[in-house]
Coordinates of C-alpha atoms in Angstrom, one line a residue:
I173 CA 212.9 -77.6 -57.8
V174 CA 210.1 -75.0 -58.7
A175 CA 208.0 -75.4 -55.6
L176 CA 210.6 -75.2 -53.0
P177 CA 211.5 -71.4 -53.4
L178 CA 207.6 -70.7 -54.0
A179 CA 206.9 -72.6 -50.9
L180 CA 209.3 -70.6 -48.9
A181 CA 208.4 -67.4 -50.6
F182 CA 204.6 -67.5 -50.1
G183 CA 205.0 -68.7 -46.2
V184 CA 207.3 -65.6 -45.8
S185 CA 204.9 -63.3 -47.5
S186 CA 201.9 -64.5 -45.8
G187 CA 203.4 -63.7 -42.4
A188 CA 203.0 -67.3 -41.2
G189 CA 206.7 -68.0 -42.0
A190 CA 209.0 -70.0 -44.3
E191 CA 208.0 -73.5 -42.2
A192 CA 204.3 -72.9 -42.9
G193 CA 204.9 -72.7 -46.5
L194 CA 206.8 -75.8 -46.4
I195 CA 204.4 -77.7 -44.3
T196 CA 201.3 -76.7 -46.6
A197 CA 203.3 -78.0 -49.7
I198 CA 204.2 -81.2 -48.2
V199 CA 201.0 -82.1 -46.1
A200 CA 198.6 -80.5 -48.7
G201 CA 200.3 -81.5 -51.6
I202 CA 200.1 -85.3 -50.8
V203 CA 196.6 -85.2 -49.3
A204 CA 195.2 -83.3 -52.5
A205 CA 196.9 -85.4 -55.0
V206 CA 195.4 -88.7 -53.1
F207 CA 191.9 -87.5 -52.8
G208 CA 191.3 -84.8 -55.4
G209 CA 189.8 -84.7 -58.7
S210 CA 192.7 -84.0 -60.9
N211 CA 195.3 -86.7 -62.1
I212 CA 198.0 -84.0 -62.6
Q213 CA 197.1 -80.8 -60.1
V214 CA 199.9 -79.8 -57.9
S215 CA 198.5 -78.2 -54.8
G216 CA 200.2 -76.2 -51.9
P217 CA 200.5 -72.5 -51.0
T218 CA 199.9 -69.8 -53.6
G219 CA 200.2 -66.3 -54.3
A220 CA 196.3 -65.6 -54.2
M221 CA 196.0 -67.3 -50.7
V222 CA 199.2 -65.2 -49.3
V223 CA 197.0 -62.1 -50.4
V224 CA 194.1 -63.1 -48.2
L225 CA 196.2 -64.5 -45.3
G226 CA 198.1 -61.2 -45.0
P227 CA 195.7 -59.3 -43.1
I228 CA 194.3 -62.4 -41.4
V229 CA 198.0 -62.5 -39.7
A230 CA 198.0 -58.8 -38.8
S231 CA 194.5 -58.9 -37.4
H232 CA 194.6 -62.1 -35.3
G233 CA 198.0 -63.1 -35.5
V234 CA 200.1 -66.1 -36.9
G235 CA 198.1 -68.7 -34.7
A236 CA 195.1 -68.0 -36.3
V237 CA 196.4 -69.3 -39.8
A238 CA 196.1 -73.0 -38.7
T239 CA 192.4 -72.5 -37.4
V240 CA 191.4 -70.7 -40.5
S241 CA 193.2 -73.5 -42.5
L242 CA 190.9 -76.2 -40.6
M243 CA 187.6 -74.0 -40.8
A244 CA 188.0 -73.2 -44.5
G245 CA 189.1 -76.7 -45.2
I246 CA 185.7 -77.8 -43.6
V247 CA 183.7 -75.4 -45.8
V248 CA 185.4 -76.4 -49.0
L249 CA 185.0 -80.1 -48.1
G250 CA 181.3 -79.5 -47.6
A251 CA 180.8 -77.6 -50.8
G252 CA 182.2 -80.8 -52.7
A253 CA 180.0 -82.9 -50.9
A254 CA 177.2 -80.8 -51.7
K255 CA 178.2 -81.1 -55.5
L256 CA 178.8 -77.4 -56.0
G257 CA 182.1 -77.9 -58.0
R258 CA 180.7 -76.6 -61.5
I259 CA 179.9 -73.2 -59.9
V260 CA 183.3 -72.0 -61.0
S261 CA 182.1 -72.4 -64.8
Y262 CA 179.7 -69.2 -64.1
I263 CA 182.5 -66.8 -63.6
P264 CA 183.2 -64.9 -66.7
W265 CA 186.6 -64.7 -68.2
P266 CA 187.2 -61.0 -67.9
V267 CA 186.5 -61.5 -64.0
I268 CA 189.1 -64.2 -63.8
E269 CA 191.6 -62.2 -65.7
G270 CA 191.1 -59.1 -63.8
F271 CA 191.3 -61.0 -60.5
T272 CA 194.6 -62.6 -61.7
L273 CA 195.9 -59.1 -62.7
G274 CA 194.9 -57.9 -59.3
I275 CA 196.6 -60.6 -57.3
A276 CA 199.9 -60.1 -59.2
V277 CA 200.0 -56.3 -58.4
I278 CA 199.4 -57.1 -54.5
I279 CA 202.0 -60.0 -54.7
F280 CA 204.6 -57.7 -56.4
L281 CA 203.7 -54.8 -53.8
Q282 CA 203.9 -57.1 -50.9
Q283 CA 207.6 -57.8 -51.9
V284 CA 208.6 -54.1 -51.8
P285 CA 209.6 -54.0 -47.9
A286 CA 211.9 -56.9 -48.2
A287 CA 213.3 -55.7 -51.5
V288 CA 214.5 -52.5 -49.9
G289 CA 215.3 -53.9 -46.5
S290 CA 212.5 -52.2 -44.8
H291 CA 209.7 -53.4 -42.5
P292 CA 206.1 -53.5 -44.0
G293 CA 203.7 -50.9 -43.5
S294 CA 201.2 -50.6 -40.9
S295 CA 198.2 -50.6 -43.6
S296 CA 196.4 -53.7 -44.6
N297 CA 196.3 -52.3 -48.3
A298 CA 199.2 -53.5 -50.3
F299 CA 199.9 -50.3 -52.1
I300 CA 199.7 -48.1 -49.1
S301 CA 201.8 -50.7 -47.0
A302 CA 204.4 -50.5 -49.8
V303 CA 204.6 -46.7 -49.8
Q304 CA 204.9 -46.8 -46.0
S305 CA 207.7 -49.2 -46.1
L306 CA 209.5 -46.8 -48.6
T307 CA 209.5 -44.0 -46.2
H308 CA 211.4 -45.9 -43.8
V309 CA 214.4 -47.2 -46.1
D310 CA 217.8 -47.1 -44.7
V311 CA 219.7 -45.4 -47.5
A312 CA 223.0 -46.8 -46.1
T313 CA 222.0 -50.4 -46.9
V314 CA 219.1 -50.3 -49.4
A315 CA 221.2 -51.0 -52.1
W316 CA 222.1 -54.7 -51.2
P317 CA 218.7 -55.9 -51.1
L318 CA 217.7 -54.1 -54.3
A319 CA 220.7 -55.7 -56.0
S320 CA 219.7 -58.9 -54.9
V321 CA 216.5 -58.7 -56.2
A322 CA 217.6 -57.4 -59.4
L323 CA 220.2 -60.3 -59.9
V324 CA 217.3 -62.7 -59.0
A325 CA 215.1 -61.5 -61.5
L326 CA 218.0 -61.5 -64.2
I327 CA 218.9 -65.0 -63.7
M328 CA 215.2 -65.9 -63.6
V329 CA 214.8 -64.2 -66.9
F330 CA 217.9 -65.3 -68.8
V331 CA 218.6 -68.7 -67.3
P332 CA 215.8 -70.8 -68.9
R333 CA 216.6 -68.9 -72.4
I334 CA 220.1 -71.0 -72.2
H335 CA 217.8 -74.1 -71.4
K336 CA 214.3 -74.5 -70.9
K337 CA 214.5 -77.1 -68.3
L338 CA 217.1 -75.2 -66.3
P339 CA 215.3 -74.2 -62.8
G340 CA 215.8 -70.3 -62.9
S341 CA 214.2 -69.6 -59.5
I342 CA 216.4 -72.1 -57.4
I343 CA 219.5 -71.1 -59.4
A344 CA 219.0 -67.5 -58.4
I345 CA 218.4 -68.1 -54.9
I346 CA 221.7 -70.4 -54.7
V347 CA 223.7 -67.8 -56.5
V348 CA 222.4 -64.8 -54.2
S349 CA 222.8 -66.7 -51.0
V350 CA 226.4 -67.9 -51.8
I351 CA 227.2 -64.4 -52.7
A352 CA 225.5 -63.1 -49.4
A353 CA 227.5 -65.8 -47.5
V354 CA 230.7 -65.0 -49.0
T355 CA 230.6 -61.6 -48.9
A356 CA 228.8 -61.1 -45.2
L357 CA 225.9 -58.9 -46.8
P358 CA 223.8 -57.2 -44.6
L359 CA 220.7 -59.2 -45.5
A360 CA 217.8 -60.7 -43.5
K361 CA 217.6 -64.2 -43.7
I362 CA 214.9 -66.7 -43.5
G363 CA 215.9 -67.8 -40.2
L364 CA 215.8 -71.1 -38.2
L365 CA 213.4 -73.7 -39.7
P366 CA 212.1 -77.0 -37.9
S367 CA 214.4 -80.2 -39.1
S368 CA 211.2 -82.5 -39.1
L369 CA 207.4 -82.2 -39.4
P370 CA 205.5 -80.9 -36.3
T371 CA 203.2 -83.3 -34.5
P372 CA 199.9 -83.1 -35.7
R373 CA 197.6 -81.3 -33.3
L374 CA 194.1 -79.6 -33.1
P375 CA 194.5 -75.7 -33.6
S376 CA 193.3 -73.6 -30.7
F377 CA 189.7 -72.9 -30.3
D378 CA 188.9 -70.1 -28.4
P379 CA 185.0 -69.3 -28.9
G380 CA 185.5 -65.6 -29.2
A381 CA 188.2 -65.8 -31.7
L382 CA 186.4 -68.5 -33.7
Q383 CA 183.5 -66.1 -34.2
A384 CA 186.0 -63.3 -35.4
L385 CA 187.4 -66.1 -37.8
V386 CA 184.2 -67.1 -39.5
G387 CA 184.2 -64.3 -42.2
P388 CA 188.0 -64.8 -43.0
A389 CA 187.6 -68.6 -43.2
L390 CA 184.6 -68.2 -45.5
A391 CA 186.8 -65.7 -47.8
V392 CA 189.7 -68.4 -47.8
A393 CA 187.3 -71.1 -48.6
A394 CA 185.8 -69.2 -51.3
L395 CA 189.2 -68.4 -52.8
A396 CA 190.5 -71.9 -52.2
S397 CA 187.4 -73.5 -54.2
I398 CA 187.9 -71.0 -57.3
E399 CA 191.6 -71.0 -57.5
S400 CA 191.7 -74.9 -57.4
L401 CA 189.0 -75.5 -59.8
L402 CA 190.3 -72.9 -62.2
S403 CA 193.7 -74.5 -62.1
A404 CA 192.3 -78.0 -62.6
R405 CA 190.1 -76.8 -65.6
V406 CA 193.1 -75.1 -67.2
A407 CA 195.2 -78.1 -66.5
A408 CA 192.5 -80.4 -68.0
S409 CA 192.4 -78.3 -71.1
I410 CA 196.1 -78.3 -71.8
S411 CA 196.8 -81.9 -71.0
D412 CA 195.9 -85.3 -72.5
T413 CA 195.1 -87.1 -69.1
G414 CA 191.3 -86.8 -69.1
P415 CA 188.7 -84.4 -67.5
Y416 CA 188.7 -83.7 -63.7
D417 CA 186.0 -84.1 -61.2
A418 CA 185.2 -80.6 -59.8
D419 CA 183.4 -82.3 -56.8
R420 CA 186.0 -84.6 -55.9
E421 CA 188.5 -81.7 -56.4
L422 CA 186.9 -79.6 -53.7
V423 CA 186.7 -82.8 -51.4
G424 CA 190.4 -83.2 -51.9
Q425 CA 191.2 -79.5 -51.3
G426 CA 189.1 -79.7 -48.0
L427 CA 190.8 -82.3 -46.8
A428 CA 194.3 -80.8 -47.6
S429 CA 193.5 -77.6 -45.7
I430 CA 192.2 -79.6 -43.0
A431 CA 195.3 -81.8 -42.7
S432 CA 197.6 -78.7 -43.2
G433 CA 195.8 -76.9 -40.3
F434 CA 196.6 -79.9 -38.2
F435 CA 200.4 -79.6 -38.8
G436 CA 200.4 -75.9 -38.7
G437 CA 200.3 -75.2 -42.2
M438 CA 198.2 -72.6 -44.5
P439 CA 195.2 -73.0 -46.5
A440 CA 196.1 -74.8 -49.7
T441 CA 194.8 -74.5 -53.4
G442 CA 195.7 -75.8 -56.5
A443 CA 198.6 -74.1 -58.1
I444 CA 198.4 -73.7 -61.8
A445 CA 202.0 -72.6 -62.2
R446 CA 203.6 -75.9 -60.3
T447 CA 200.9 -77.9 -62.2
A448 CA 201.9 -76.6 -65.6
V449 CA 205.8 -77.5 -64.7
N450 CA 204.7 -81.0 -63.7
L451 CA 202.9 -81.4 -67.2
R452 CA 206.0 -80.1 -69.2
S453 CA 208.2 -82.5 -67.0
G454 CA 206.2 -85.3 -68.2
G455 CA 203.9 -85.8 -65.2
R456 CA 200.6 -87.8 -66.1
T457 CA 199.4 -89.2 -62.8
R458 CA 199.0 -88.2 -59.1
L459 CA 202.5 -90.2 -58.6
A460 CA 204.3 -87.0 -59.7
A461 CA 202.4 -84.5 -57.2
I462 CA 203.0 -87.1 -54.2
V463 CA 206.7 -87.5 -55.5
H464 CA 207.0 -83.4 -55.3
A465 CA 205.8 -83.4 -51.8
I466 CA 208.1 -86.4 -50.5
V467 CA 210.8 -84.3 -52.0
L468 CA 210.2 -81.4 -49.9
L469 CA 209.8 -83.7 -47.0
G470 CA 213.5 -84.6 -47.6
V471 CA 214.4 -80.8 -47.9
V472 CA 212.9 -80.4 -44.4
Y473 CA 214.8 -83.4 -42.6
L474 CA 218.0 -83.1 -44.5
A475 CA 218.8 -79.3 -45.6
T476 CA 216.7 -76.7 -43.3
G477 CA 220.1 -75.4 -42.2
V478 CA 221.1 -74.4 -45.5
V479 CA 217.5 -73.0 -46.4
S480 CA 217.5 -71.1 -43.3
Q481 CA 220.4 -68.9 -44.5
I482 CA 218.4 -67.8 -47.8
P483 CA 218.1 -63.8 -47.9
L484 CA 214.5 -62.6 -47.8
A485 CA 215.4 -60.3 -50.5
A486 CA 216.4 -63.3 -52.7
L487 CA 212.7 -64.7 -52.1
S488 CA 211.0 -61.4 -52.6
G489 CA 212.8 -61.3 -56.3
V490 CA 211.3 -64.8 -57.2
L491 CA 207.8 -63.6 -56.0
M492 CA 208.2 -60.5 -58.1
V493 CA 209.3 -62.4 -61.2
T494 CA 206.2 -64.8 -60.4
A495 CA 204.1 -61.9 -60.2
T496 CA 205.0 -60.5 -63.3
R497 CA 204.6 -64.0 -65.3
M498 CA 201.1 -64.2 -63.8
V499 CA 200.1 -61.2 -66.1
S500 CA 199.7 -62.2 -70.0
V501 CA 200.0 -59.2 -72.1
S502 CA 198.5 -60.9 -74.7
T503 CA 195.5 -62.1 -72.7
V504 CA 195.3 -58.5 -71.3
R505 CA 195.2 -57.3 -74.7
S506 CA 192.4 -60.0 -75.7
V507 CA 190.3 -58.9 -73.2
I508 CA 190.4 -55.2 -73.7
G509 CA 190.3 -55.6 -77.4
S510 CA 187.0 -57.7 -77.2
T511 CA 184.1 -55.6 -76.1
R512 CA 183.6 -52.3 -74.2
S513 CA 181.8 -54.3 -71.4
D514 CA 184.3 -57.0 -71.1
T515 CA 186.8 -54.1 -70.6
V516 CA 185.0 -52.5 -68.1
V517 CA 184.3 -55.9 -65.9
F518 CA 188.2 -56.6 -66.3
I519 CA 189.2 -53.2 -65.1
V520 CA 186.6 -53.1 -62.3
T521 CA 187.7 -56.4 -61.1
A522 CA 191.5 -55.7 -61.0
I523 CA 190.9 -52.4 -59.3
I524 CA 188.6 -53.6 -56.4
T525 CA 191.0 -56.7 -55.9
V526 CA 193.9 -54.3 -55.3
S527 CA 192.0 -51.7 -53.5
V528 CA 189.2 -53.5 -51.4
D529 CA 189.2 -57.5 -51.2
L530 CA 189.5 -60.5 -53.4
I531 CA 186.5 -62.1 -53.0
V532 CA 184.5 -58.9 -53.1
A533 CA 186.3 -58.2 -56.4
V534 CA 184.8 -61.5 -57.7
G535 CA 181.2 -60.9 -56.3
I536 CA 181.1 -57.4 -58.1
G537 CA 182.8 -58.3 -61.0
I538 CA 180.4 -61.1 -61.6
A539 CA 177.7 -58.7 -60.7
V540 CA 178.8 -56.2 -63.4
A541 CA 179.3 -59.0 -66.2
A542 CA 175.6 -60.0 -65.2
F543 CA 174.5 -56.4 -65.8
F544 CA 176.0 -56.4 -69.2
A545 CA 174.8 -59.5 -69.9
L546 CA 171.4 -59.0 -69.4
R547 CA 171.3 -55.5 -71.1
N548 CA 172.7 -57.5 -74.2
L549 CA 169.8 -60.0 -73.7
A550 CA 167.5 -57.3 -73.4
R551 CA 168.9 -55.7 -76.5
S552 CA 168.3 -59.1 -78.6
G553 CA 164.9 -59.0 -78.0
G554 CA 162.3 -57.2 -80.3
V555 CA 158.8 -56.7 -81.3
H556 CA 158.2 -57.1 -85.4
R557 CA 155.0 -56.2 -87.1
E558 CA 154.2 -58.4 -90.1
E559 CA 152.1 -58.8 -93.0
L560 CA 149.3 -61.3 -92.8
P561 CA 149.4 -64.4 -94.9
T562 CA 148.1 -64.1 -98.6
P563 CA 145.7 -63.7 -100.2
T564 CA 145.0 -60.5 -98.4
Q565 CA 141.2 -59.3 -97.9
P566 CA 139.7 -55.9 -97.3
E567 CA 139.4 -56.4 -93.6
D568 CA 143.3 -56.9 -93.1
E569 CA 143.9 -53.4 -92.4
H570 CA 142.1 -53.8 -89.1
I571 CA 144.4 -56.8 -87.9
A572 CA 147.8 -56.3 -86.4
L573 CA 150.4 -59.4 -86.6
F574 CA 153.2 -58.8 -84.1
R575 CA 156.1 -61.5 -83.6
L576 CA 158.0 -61.3 -80.3
D577 CA 161.7 -62.4 -80.7
G578 CA 164.5 -63.1 -78.3
A579 CA 164.1 -62.5 -74.5
L580 CA 161.1 -60.8 -72.8
F581 CA 162.0 -60.4 -69.1
F582 CA 162.4 -57.8 -66.3
G583 CA 165.0 -56.0 -68.2
A584 CA 163.0 -55.6 -71.2
A585 CA 159.6 -56.4 -71.2
D586 CA 158.1 -52.6 -70.9
R587 CA 160.4 -51.3 -73.7
M588 CA 159.5 -54.2 -76.0
L589 CA 155.7 -54.2 -75.8
E590 CA 155.2 -50.6 -75.8
R591 CA 154.8 -50.5 -79.5
V592 CA 152.1 -53.0 -79.2
T593 CA 150.3 -50.9 -76.4
R594 CA 150.5 -47.7 -78.7
I595 CA 148.7 -49.5 -81.6
D596 CA 145.3 -47.7 -83.1
N597 CA 142.9 -48.2 -85.8
V598 CA 142.7 -52.1 -85.4
S599 CA 140.2 -54.4 -84.1
V600 CA 142.3 -57.6 -83.7
V601 CA 146.1 -57.8 -82.4
I602 CA 147.5 -61.2 -83.2
I603 CA 150.9 -61.9 -80.9
R604 CA 153.3 -64.7 -82.2
M605 CA 155.2 -66.0 -79.3
S606 CA 156.7 -69.2 -81.1
E607 CA 160.1 -67.1 -81.6
L608 CA 160.3 -65.9 -77.8
Q609 CA 163.3 -67.8 -76.2
V610 CA 163.0 -66.2 -72.5
L611 CA 159.9 -65.3 -70.7
D612 CA 160.0 -64.7 -66.9
A613 CA 157.1 -63.7 -64.7
T614 CA 157.7 -60.0 -65.2
G615 CA 157.4 -60.4 -69.0
A616 CA 154.3 -62.5 -68.6
R617 CA 152.9 -59.8 -66.3
V618 CA 153.6 -57.1 -68.8
I619 CA 151.7 -59.2 -71.7
T620 CA 148.9 -59.7 -69.3
E621 CA 148.3 -56.0 -68.6
M622 CA 149.0 -55.1 -72.3
I623 CA 146.0 -57.6 -72.9
H624 CA 143.8 -56.1 -70.5
G625 CA 144.8 -52.6 -72.0
L626 CA 143.9 -53.6 -75.5
E627 CA 140.8 -55.3 -74.5
R628 CA 139.4 -52.3 -72.7
R629 CA 139.9 -50.4 -75.7
G630 CA 137.7 -52.9 -77.6
I631 CA 140.8 -54.7 -79.4
T632 CA 140.6 -58.4 -79.2
V633 CA 143.9 -60.1 -78.6
L634 CA 144.8 -63.7 -80.1
I635 CA 147.8 -65.4 -79.0
K636 CA 149.8 -67.7 -81.3
G637 CA 152.6 -70.4 -80.8
I638 CA 153.2 -70.0 -77.1
Q639 CA 156.0 -72.5 -76.4
A640 CA 155.5 -75.4 -73.8
K641 CA 158.3 -74.1 -71.8
H642 CA 156.4 -70.8 -71.4
L643 CA 152.7 -72.0 -70.6
R644 CA 153.5 -72.6 -67.2
V645 CA 154.5 -69.0 -66.0
A646 CA 152.1 -67.6 -68.7
T647 CA 149.3 -69.5 -67.0
R648 CA 150.4 -68.8 -63.5
V649 CA 150.8 -65.1 -64.1
G650 CA 147.4 -64.7 -65.7
V651 CA 148.4 -64.1 -69.6
I652 CA 145.7 -66.9 -70.5
T653 CA 142.9 -65.9 -68.1
S654 CA 143.3 -62.2 -69.6
L655 CA 142.2 -63.4 -72.9
R656 CA 138.6 -62.6 -73.8
H657 CA 137.9 -66.3 -74.5
Q658 CA 139.8 -69.3 -74.0
N659 CA 139.9 -70.2 -77.8
H660 CA 141.7 -66.9 -78.5
L661 CA 145.0 -69.3 -78.1
F662 CA 146.1 -70.8 -81.3
T663 CA 149.1 -73.3 -82.5
D664 CA 148.7 -72.5 -86.2
L665 CA 148.9 -69.1 -88.0
D666 CA 146.6 -69.6 -90.4
K667 CA 143.8 -70.4 -87.9
A668 CA 144.6 -67.4 -85.9
V669 CA 144.4 -65.2 -89.1
S670 CA 141.0 -66.9 -90.1
H671 CA 139.6 -66.3 -86.6
A672 CA 140.7 -62.7 -86.6
R673 CA 139.3 -62.0 -90.3
S674 CA 136.0 -63.6 -89.2
H675 CA 135.9 -61.5 -86.3
V676 CA 136.5 -58.1 -88.2
S677 CA 134.0 -59.4 -90.7
R678 CA 131.5 -59.9 -87.9
I679 CA 132.1 -56.3 -86.7
V680 CA 132.0 -54.7 -90.0
A681 CA 128.8 -56.6 -90.8
A682 CA 127.4 -55.3 -87.5
S683 CA 128.6 -51.7 -88.2
S684 CA 127.1 -51.5 -91.5
S685 CA 123.8 -53.1 -90.1
E686 CA 123.6 -50.3 -87.5
A687 CA 124.2 -47.7 -90.2
R688 CA 121.3 -48.9 -92.3
T689 CA 119.1 -49.1 -89.2
K690 CA 119.9 -45.4 -88.4
N691 CA 119.4 -44.3 -91.9
S692 CA 115.8 -45.9 -92.2
S693 CA 114.8 -44.4 -88.9
R694 CA 115.4 -41.2 -90.3

């Protein structure tokens, strides 16, 4: 009941047609349920996929959708076979929420033409296209589609308040369709739908067209993987059906998109909205998703005549409400109220999603989040001068003991070790590295240069407590060989301090002897 209006609406909104949405929900729904890695995931056409498919249809035609579905399915299948399922865990939460907000805005904007009874604009940008469609509104008839959208929205909002299990979307579509039929309102309809599933066949493979579709197919594959895994992860977190297998989920989704392409459908992904309804309705096994697809198949064979009379404005109303529900105000407040860097990542991802591209937005969002993470990691590191162990000795003023904390990597190495490099009036510097958590090649190189600089000034450097996990990079880059002697590497602080004190004592003794020799020569 929930999937039918969404399948129709997403098919129409993508430009591939309502039948493509239905075919995808049926074929991909069954295949993903059987071969996927989640027991409760419901798959089919989704709003995010519609956003990507719109420009593909505009540039390459409706026929390209099935080809892209097949190509993207092969890529997703390969990703699952290559065990890349866990990669979604590296996407930061603000990126996901910004991505979701951007998708919701695009879906809403894409419904503007049908909501005002106009034609879509020529621009591939959803905002510009919506504005263009508003400039061609027929003032004489615009009230009817707007009223239909408003009525659908009211029913979808208030009917569930009467009873949570009442399907607001299907009731809204029925009410608007009946009113439109009885009063003969001038509303555009879905139109003729096939009364059976098409015969599976290979999409057309024109070499020139295939080359042009490689980029879009990769974008679709990336989106399908991300959305499906996020949906499966959320479903696993709110259900008691056990964990999901991320790699198997990619395999299932890849096979689902391939099968959908053979039948002339769209690329499929896991759908969190339908999965959540599946959970709330008591679904706990794959059988629930399979039954959902079979019921939709029954609609194709038994009710396409009725479905074809649904006004497009009613479907637009369903998607506008769906887009609004995709955005959780409390979640947005949580992101914005967390940290300044998370807020920036969230806003940047949302803006780029709407203005540029979904996949580009995710990539840039991750890059911005990584920048802030590295900056925070760099700030967590530090260099601290410590007192020497007691009892103190007169020569201790010529020994400097420094402790390295946190991370010493390319983003922080120079700043952290600047204090050590500037040290003066000492004969020995002891570097404690036992508290250092991260050391990369840049950090090791800076330590090497620091040791060389201090040794050239006559300051002996001792290293204490270098961890086993850092020893390899320190050896390869030259930290160890830069020490004056190999025995200047210690595992015990007391021994390092004792060695330093002995070294200073020898220097002091040598200086005293030299002074006496000069005095006697006079």
